[in-house]
Every structure is written in C-alpha cells, then in structure tokens.
GROMACS .gro file of C-alpha atoms in nm:
model
  327
    1UNK     CA    1  13.884  10.253  14.591
    2UNK     CA    2  13.720  10.419  14.283
    3UNK     CA    3  13.362  10.379  14.372
    4UNK     CA    4  13.238  10.502  14.025
    5UNK     CA    5  13.420  10.212  13.814
    6UNK     CA    6  13.161   9.918  13.816
    7UNK     CA    7  12.918  10.166  13.692
    8UNK     CA    8  13.168  10.285  13.454
    9UNK     CA    9  13.211   9.954  13.336
   10UNK     CA   10  12.818   9.902  13.295
   11UNK     CA   11  12.774  10.202  13.047
   12UNK     CA   12  13.054  10.097  12.859
   13UNK     CA   13  12.868   9.727  12.807
   14UNK     CA   14  12.535   9.937  12.786
   15UNK     CA   15  12.731  10.173  12.507
   16UNK     CA   16  12.874   9.851  12.306
   17UNK     CA   17  12.534   9.719  12.315
   18UNK     CA   18  12.386   9.997  12.131
   19UNK     CA   19  12.644  10.040  11.854
   20UNK     CA   20  12.614   9.617  11.831
   21UNK     CA   21  12.258   9.673  11.741
   22UNK     CA   22  12.309   9.973  11.543
   23UNK     CA   23  12.546   9.780  11.337
   24UNK     CA   24  12.328   9.548  11.301
   25UNK     CA   25  12.042   9.724  11.162
   26UNK     CA   26  12.259   9.891  10.918
   27UNK     CA   27  12.437   9.581  10.779
   28UNK     CA   28  12.076   9.426  10.745
   29UNK     CA   29  11.930   9.747  10.558
   30UNK     CA   30  12.255   9.736  10.329
   31UNK     CA   31  12.200   9.395  10.248
   32UNK     CA   32  11.847   9.465  10.158
   33UNK     CA   33  11.984   9.750   9.939
   34UNK     CA   34  12.257   9.568   9.760
   35UNK     CA   35  12.057   9.270   9.640
   36UNK     CA   36  11.927   9.370   9.270
   37UNK     CA   37  11.620   9.556   9.186
   38UNK     CA   38  11.311   9.375   9.185
   39UNK     CA   39  11.256   9.467   8.850
   40UNK     CA   40  11.585   9.359   8.752
   41UNK     CA   41  11.493   9.013   8.862
   42UNK     CA   42  11.128   9.056   8.704
   43UNK     CA   43  11.371   9.102   8.346
   44UNK     CA   44  11.295   9.508   8.264
   45UNK     CA   45  11.574   9.778   8.186
   46UNK     CA   46  11.631   9.978   8.477
   47UNK     CA   47  11.378  10.227   8.321
   48UNK     CA   48  11.125  10.071   8.339
   49UNK     CA   49  10.763  10.193   8.531
   50UNK     CA   50  10.605   9.862   8.692
   51UNK     CA   51  10.268   9.889   8.843
   52UNK     CA   52  10.085   9.654   9.035
   53UNK     CA   53   9.682   9.813   9.045
   54UNK     CA   54   9.608   9.612   9.400
   55UNK     CA   55   9.223   9.613   9.559
   56UNK     CA   56   9.230   9.520   9.903
   57UNK     CA   57   8.928   9.428  10.145
   58UNK     CA   58   8.756   9.121   9.897
   59UNK     CA   59   8.527   8.871  10.112
   60UNK     CA   60   8.420   9.200  10.319
   61UNK     CA   61   8.093   9.229  10.192
   62UNK     CA   62   7.858   9.148   9.827
   63UNK     CA   63   7.895   9.502   9.755
   64UNK     CA   64   8.272   9.497   9.778
   65UNK     CA   65   8.332   9.146   9.595
   66UNK     CA   66   8.094   9.272   9.291
   67UNK     CA   67   8.279   9.611   9.188
   68UNK     CA   68   8.621   9.425   9.231
   69UNK     CA   69   8.496   9.145   9.037
   70UNK     CA   70   8.387   9.335   8.799
   71UNK     CA   71   8.714   9.601   8.798
   72UNK     CA   72   8.939   9.278   8.796
   73UNK     CA   73   8.746   9.170   8.430
   74UNK     CA   74   8.899   9.521   8.278
   75UNK     CA   75   9.258   9.405   8.349
   76UNK     CA   76   9.286   9.751   8.483
   77UNK     CA   77   9.260   9.675   8.855
   78UNK     CA   78   9.521   9.349   8.816
   79UNK     CA   79   9.523   9.218   9.181
   80UNK     CA   80   9.365   9.195   9.499
   81UNK     CA   81   9.345   9.032   9.853
   82UNK     CA   82   9.064   8.856  10.037
   83UNK     CA   83   8.971   8.897  10.443
   84UNK     CA   84   8.916   8.522  10.522
   85UNK     CA   85   8.707   8.565  10.866
   86UNK     CA   86   8.433   8.813  10.644
   87UNK     CA   87   8.081   8.733  10.571
   88UNK     CA   88   8.132   8.750  10.258
   89UNK     CA   89   8.407   8.532  10.192
   90UNK     CA   90   8.255   8.253  10.035
   91UNK     CA   91   8.115   8.442   9.767
   92UNK     CA   92   8.458   8.579   9.679
   93UNK     CA   93   8.625   8.254   9.715
   94UNK     CA   94   8.388   8.068   9.459
   95UNK     CA   95   8.523   8.353   9.238
   96UNK     CA   96   8.877   8.248   9.287
   97UNK     CA   97   8.827   7.879   9.238
   98UNK     CA   98   8.681   7.921   8.891
   99UNK     CA   99   8.945   8.232   8.812
  100UNK     CA  100   9.229   8.004   8.885
  101UNK     CA  101   9.444   8.283   8.687
  102UNK     CA  102   9.286   8.569   8.921
  103UNK     CA  103   9.622   8.731   9.096
  104UNK     CA  104   9.440   8.705   9.455
  105UNK     CA  105   9.632   8.697   9.787
  106UNK     CA  106   9.537   8.745  10.126
  107UNK     CA  107   9.450   9.032  10.347
  108UNK     CA  108   9.532   8.884  10.658
  109UNK     CA  109   9.246   9.000  10.937
  110UNK     CA  110   9.341   9.089  11.311
  111UNK     CA  111   9.064   9.391  11.346
  112UNK     CA  112   8.718   9.457  11.256
  113UNK     CA  113   8.658   9.873  11.234
  114UNK     CA  114   8.289   9.894  11.137
  115UNK     CA  115   8.072  10.020  11.421
  116UNK     CA  116   7.780   9.770  11.335
  117UNK     CA  117   7.945   9.521  11.110
  118UNK     CA  118   8.191   9.298  11.304
  119UNK     CA  119   8.402   9.001  11.266
  120UNK     CA  120   8.599   8.764  11.509
  121UNK     CA  121   8.817   8.496  11.436
  122UNK     CA  122   8.866   8.214  11.240
  123UNK     CA  123   9.024   8.031  11.527
  124UNK     CA  124   8.778   7.952  11.844
  125UNK     CA  125   8.808   8.235  12.054
  126UNK     CA  126   8.901   8.094  12.352
  127UNK     CA  127   9.199   7.987  12.166
  128UNK     CA  128   9.305   8.351  12.060
  129UNK     CA  129   9.132   8.540  12.347
  130UNK     CA  130   9.407   8.832  12.329
  131UNK     CA  131   9.274   8.935  11.943
  132UNK     CA  132   8.946   9.004  12.102
  133UNK     CA  133   8.787   9.309  12.218
  134UNK     CA  134   8.513   9.348  12.475
  135UNK     CA  135   8.267   9.273  12.326
  136UNK     CA  136   8.392   8.914  12.172
  137UNK     CA  137   8.491   9.117  11.830
  138UNK     CA  138   8.875   9.160  11.677
  139UNK     CA  139   8.947   9.526  11.788
  140UNK     CA  140   8.852   9.806  11.569
  141UNK     CA  141   9.204   9.961  11.516
  142UNK     CA  142   9.545   9.871  11.474
  143UNK     CA  143   9.710  10.051  11.764
  144UNK     CA  144   9.472   9.860  11.980
  145UNK     CA  145   9.507   9.555  11.837
  146UNK     CA  146   9.897   9.569  11.882
  147UNK     CA  147   9.858   9.696  12.228
  148UNK     CA  148   9.694   9.377  12.311
  149UNK     CA  149   9.746   9.071  12.124
  150UNK     CA  150   9.952   8.770  12.208
  151UNK     CA  151  10.203   8.734  11.884
  152UNK     CA  152  10.173   8.364  11.931
  153UNK     CA  153   9.779   8.405  11.919
  154UNK     CA  154   9.818   8.613  11.579
  155UNK     CA  155  10.064   8.377  11.409
  156UNK     CA  156   9.776   8.077  11.509
  157UNK     CA  157   9.499   8.321  11.391
  158UNK     CA  158   9.677   8.392  11.044
  159UNK     CA  159   9.813   8.037  10.978
  160UNK     CA  160   9.422   7.927  11.032
  161UNK     CA  161   9.307   8.212  10.792
  162UNK     CA  162   9.574   8.072  10.508
  163UNK     CA  163   9.457   7.724  10.578
  164UNK     CA  164   9.129   7.822  10.569
  165UNK     CA  165   9.154   7.992  10.200
  166UNK     CA  166   9.334   7.682  10.076
  167UNK     CA  167   9.071   7.455  10.183
  168UNK     CA  168   8.833   7.646  10.023
  169UNK     CA  169   9.007   7.624   9.672
  170UNK     CA  170   9.235   7.918   9.687
  171UNK     CA  171   9.593   7.936   9.599
  172UNK     CA  172   9.680   8.302   9.738
  173UNK     CA  173  10.002   8.425   9.542
  174UNK     CA  174  10.098   8.686   9.813
  175UNK     CA  175  10.006   8.805  10.205
  176UNK     CA  176   9.936   9.163  10.344
  177UNK     CA  177   9.823   9.267  10.652
  178UNK     CA  178   9.431   9.445  10.665
  179UNK     CA  179   9.511   9.807  10.849
  180UNK     CA  180   9.874   9.728  10.837
  181UNK     CA  181   9.831   9.564  11.188
  182UNK     CA  182  10.106   9.312  11.154
  183UNK     CA  183  10.384   9.557  11.055
  184UNK     CA  184  10.307   9.777  11.387
  185UNK     CA  185  10.569   9.601  11.593
  186UNK     CA  186  10.881   9.402  11.566
  187UNK     CA  187  10.690   9.085  11.723
  188UNK     CA  188  10.407   9.132  11.480
  189UNK     CA  189  10.601   9.157  11.243
  190UNK     CA  190  10.846   8.887  11.284
  191UNK     CA  191  10.562   8.688  11.275
  192UNK     CA  192  10.418   8.802  10.949
  193UNK     CA  193  10.769   8.728  10.764
  194UNK     CA  194  10.788   8.382  10.895
  195UNK     CA  195  10.449   8.271  10.848
  196UNK     CA  196  10.513   8.455  10.451
  197UNK     CA  197  10.837   8.221  10.439
  198UNK     CA  198  10.661   7.942  10.564
  199UNK     CA  199  10.397   7.947  10.293
  200UNK     CA  200  10.677   8.054  10.024
  201UNK     CA  201  10.458   8.383   9.949
  202UNK     CA  202  10.569   8.738   9.904
  203UNK     CA  203  10.440   8.951  10.144
  204UNK     CA  204  10.331   9.339  10.121
  205UNK     CA  205  10.691   9.534  10.198
  206UNK     CA  206  10.773   9.859  10.039
  207UNK     CA  207  11.128  10.011  10.045
  208UNK     CA  208  10.993  10.270  10.333
  209UNK     CA  209  10.858   9.980  10.582
  210UNK     CA  210  11.262   9.795  10.530
  211UNK     CA  211  11.351  10.127  10.647
  212UNK     CA  212  11.202  10.099  10.947
  213UNK     CA  213  11.484   9.941  11.201
  214UNK     CA  214  11.295   9.708  11.336
  215UNK     CA  215  11.174   9.550  10.999
  216UNK     CA  216  11.520   9.614  10.852
  217UNK     CA  217  11.694   9.399  11.147
  218UNK     CA  218  11.443   9.116  11.051
  219UNK     CA  219  11.433   9.135  10.666
  220UNK     CA  220  11.659   8.866  10.455
  221UNK     CA  221  11.825   8.955  10.157
  222UNK     CA  222  11.575   8.726   9.933
  223UNK     CA  223  11.294   8.886  10.076
  224UNK     CA  224  11.088   9.087   9.780
  225UNK     CA  225  11.047   9.424   9.863
  226UNK     CA  226  10.891   9.654   9.603
  227UNK     CA  227  11.002  10.014   9.576
  228UNK     CA  228  10.669  10.245   9.661
  229UNK     CA  229  10.337  10.210   9.793
  230UNK     CA  230  10.075  10.505   9.713
  231UNK     CA  231   9.729  10.518   9.898
  232UNK     CA  232   9.544  10.793   9.841
  233UNK     CA  233   9.411  10.991  10.191
  234UNK     CA  234   9.194  11.131  10.361
  235UNK     CA  235   9.218  11.493  10.371
  236UNK     CA  236   9.224  11.469   9.962
  237UNK     CA  237   8.791  11.577   9.874
  238UNK     CA  238   8.573  11.397   9.669
  239UNK     CA  239   8.596  11.675   9.372
  240UNK     CA  240   9.010  11.647   9.379
  241UNK     CA  241   8.968  11.228   9.362
  242UNK     CA  242   9.090  11.172   8.998
  243UNK     CA  243   9.310  11.508   8.982
  244UNK     CA  244   9.516  11.342   9.303
  245UNK     CA  245   9.543  10.962   9.120
  246UNK     CA  246   9.585  11.123   8.776
  247UNK     CA  247   9.930  11.347   8.951
  248UNK     CA  248  10.025  11.003   9.143
  249UNK     CA  249  10.036  10.821   8.814
  250UNK     CA  250  10.223  11.077   8.606
  251UNK     CA  251  10.499  11.082   8.923
  252UNK     CA  252  10.560  10.721   8.938
  253UNK     CA  253  10.928  10.647   8.918
  254UNK     CA  254  11.146  10.350   8.737
  255UNK     CA  255  11.078  10.001   8.942
  256UNK     CA  256  10.826   9.817   9.092
  257UNK     CA  257  10.479  10.030   9.267
  258UNK     CA  258  10.167   9.890   9.425
  259UNK     CA  259   9.879  10.134   9.374
  260UNK     CA  260   9.644   9.989   9.722
  261UNK     CA  261   9.240  10.037   9.622
  262UNK     CA  262   8.954  10.004   9.848
  263UNK     CA  263   8.683   9.918   9.549
  264UNK     CA  264   8.291   9.888   9.666
  265UNK     CA  265   7.957  10.064   9.499
  266UNK     CA  266   7.829  10.351   9.683
  267UNK     CA  267   7.479  10.140   9.789
  268UNK     CA  268   7.269  10.013  10.091
  269UNK     CA  269   7.470   9.793  10.185
  270UNK     CA  270   7.809   9.957  10.164
  271UNK     CA  271   7.631  10.299  10.315
  272UNK     CA  272   7.478  10.066  10.609
  273UNK     CA  273   7.842   9.874  10.697
  274UNK     CA  274   8.047  10.260  10.697
  275UNK     CA  275   7.778  10.444  10.825
  276UNK     CA  276   7.949  10.749  11.063
  277UNK     CA  277   8.317  10.613  10.850
  278UNK     CA  278   8.347  10.841  10.582
  279UNK     CA  279   8.755  10.705  10.559
  280UNK     CA  280   8.715  10.393  10.311
  281UNK     CA  281   8.330  10.427  10.310
  282UNK     CA  282   8.094  10.391  10.054
  283UNK     CA  283   8.168  10.707   9.866
  284UNK     CA  284   8.534  10.676   9.864
  285UNK     CA  285   8.514  10.311   9.748
  286UNK     CA  286   8.258  10.435   9.452
  287UNK     CA  287   8.523  10.714   9.409
  288UNK     CA  288   8.808  10.468   9.354
  289UNK     CA  289   8.632  10.196   9.147
  290UNK     CA  290   8.512  10.460   8.890
  291UNK     CA  291   8.811  10.620   8.832
  292UNK     CA  292   9.056  10.268   8.793
  293UNK     CA  293   8.824  10.142   8.549
  294UNK     CA  294   8.766  10.438   8.327
  295UNK     CA  295   8.936  10.518   8.001
  296UNK     CA  296   9.131  10.801   8.141
  297UNK     CA  297   9.307  10.543   8.336
  298UNK     CA  298   9.380  10.344   8.046
  299UNK     CA  299   9.543  10.696   7.901
  300UNK     CA  300   9.735  10.736   8.193
  301UNK     CA  301   9.925  10.401   8.182
  302UNK     CA  302  10.005  10.415   7.822
  303UNK     CA  303  10.070  10.786   7.764
  304UNK     CA  304  10.306  10.694   8.090
  305UNK     CA  305  10.468  10.403   7.962
  306UNK     CA  306  10.343  10.227   8.296
  307UNK     CA  307  10.330   9.851   8.245
  308UNK     CA  308  10.085   9.638   8.445
  309UNK     CA  309  10.260   9.349   8.671
  310UNK     CA  310  10.088   9.120   8.968
  311UNK     CA  311  10.190   8.962   9.248
  312UNK     CA  312  10.216   8.614   9.063
  313UNK     CA  313  10.503   8.774   8.846
  314UNK     CA  314  10.675   8.881   9.134
  315UNK     CA  315  10.657   8.531   9.288
  316UNK     CA  316  10.779   8.378   8.985
  317UNK     CA  317  11.057   8.586   8.994
  318UNK     CA  318  11.179   8.496   9.340
  319UNK     CA  319  11.404   8.207   9.394
  320UNK     CA  320  11.099   8.031   9.600
  321UNK     CA  321  10.834   8.081   9.327
  322UNK     CA  322  10.458   8.016   9.412
  323UNK     CA  323  10.362   7.703   9.594
  324UNK     CA  324  10.011   7.619   9.443
  325UNK     CA  325   9.884   7.363   9.678
  326UNK     CA  326   9.579   7.143   9.566
  327UNK     CA  327   9.243   7.247   9.744
   0.00000   0.00000   0.00000
C-alpha cells in the first residue's frame, strides 16, 4: 500500500486549483486589455493626450469648497468629488444644484483622518458598527478600515451616501474612494464595482489598479479603465511643487490621464483641521490651488497639446451612459 498516494492526490488538486485561479486572472486581465481604448471610445485619435484634473474632498470644509469652486470656475480644474458624511456637505450640495453642468462625482467615505476634525457614517452607528473606531468615528486610515470593516456594512453605508447625495439634488458623474479604502482588498473592491454597476456610474480605476490580480479578476470588459493616475507625493518639498507638476504634465502620454489634486486655502480653518498633519494639509492644498489655477498651467496644456475631458464625457462614451436621477 502506498501511504503517500492520498497526499499526492491532494497536492495535484491544489496545484490544479492554483492553475485555474491564475488562468482566470490572466483571462480577465487580457479581456480588459483587448477592449478598444477609452480614448478611441471617446472618439479621439490614438495619439490624443486627454486629461481630467480632479479635485478630491469637496464637502470636507468650507475652505476646501471655496477653493474648489473657484478652481472649477477657471475651467482648468474640471472635475471633483464630494464627501457626503462631512460637515460642509450642504454647502457643496447647494453649489451642485445650482451648477448642474459641473462634473461632480462622489468621494465615497469610509475613513476620517484628522486629529480633531472627525466624522461618522451617514447610517445609524448601530447598523454599521464595524466601520467605527473606539471613539465612534470612521477609522483614521485606510488600512485600519480595511482590516476591521464588514463589507456588507461598507456597502450599506456607501449606498446610503449615494442616496443622500441624490436626495440633496446632486447628479453624480462618477464614483471614487476617499483614501483608496475600497481598493484595499478583494471584498471591498467587489463592493465598489457592484455599487458602481448598479448605479450605472464609472468608478475611478486606472490600468495600474486593473493589473492587481484580485482587481483584474473582478473587472468586466465593459468597465471603465483609464490609462493612468498622477498624484504628487509627500516626498516633494514645497519649493519643488511647481517643477514636479510641470515635469509630470510634460511627460503625459497619449490616452486618458487623471491628475488628482487637493484644494483649499491656507487659512485658519484648514490649519486647525490639519494640525500635526503636514501631508495633504493647508499648505499642500494652497500649493495645489495656486498651480492648477495659474497661467503657467494653462500654457502647459496648450504647449503640450493636452485636451481636458471630464468624467461626464467618459460616462457618456460607455454603453450605460449617465443616469440623471431627478432630485
């Protein structure tokens, strides 16, 4: 009797399962790559450089709203997303109602990162208790949130955020995730994609996102995937801010690129909110505002033949289109 035969059989079964999973991931990734490029679906030639300049965090604070609105009015920052659970949501909702042509999505929020300026969920806390830290607020970091929250409760919360936005008269053009929480693991990414498909709205996904195996396995051929996302890092010193962005813009390649910016004024409100938190703080946001509303940035777009597009255009290019619900 061969005592090792049962183990050999289990080993072969395990190997077959691993091969099957690897093939499934490869097929999903290949399927995404095989589709016509997003630029082509938007009606642009293969060498077109298309750019979305996207401001995150609207609704967080008055300073953020004021700077973002001013930037949107220049036309240079041409897209943004709103944090529904935050204190200044009503102000930006009012702006959205009065400017129905603005390209405004929802910055789905499952974290609350500042030391003394915190927020909780839209739903009753008792129904989404896994989303809360020991103080009763949303977790401070995306890694803490991903480690603790129940995906079903996360889904209920982001659906409630979308419902509250629509009830306030906002007609979102896209979805993304504050601090990337919904991209942290397979279960949360599956929630994001399921909700985006149900809402018939594109989610912010880049090719780099799509190359991660657990995400590739969940993407469908008709899901929107932009070519790249640019975001300045915390290692860039303030005096190099303009040079870093200038270099990044000059290096933009054909396809659809999104630059994520964080706008606010370096005022007393933002300094108090972001105290002891230099990254994405008041100075950071003022530098972003100054650069992306400048003549220099406008000239860079022109000199590098970069065409600004919006998430609204991206959504309309897709088979599902944008669903504009009545308030």
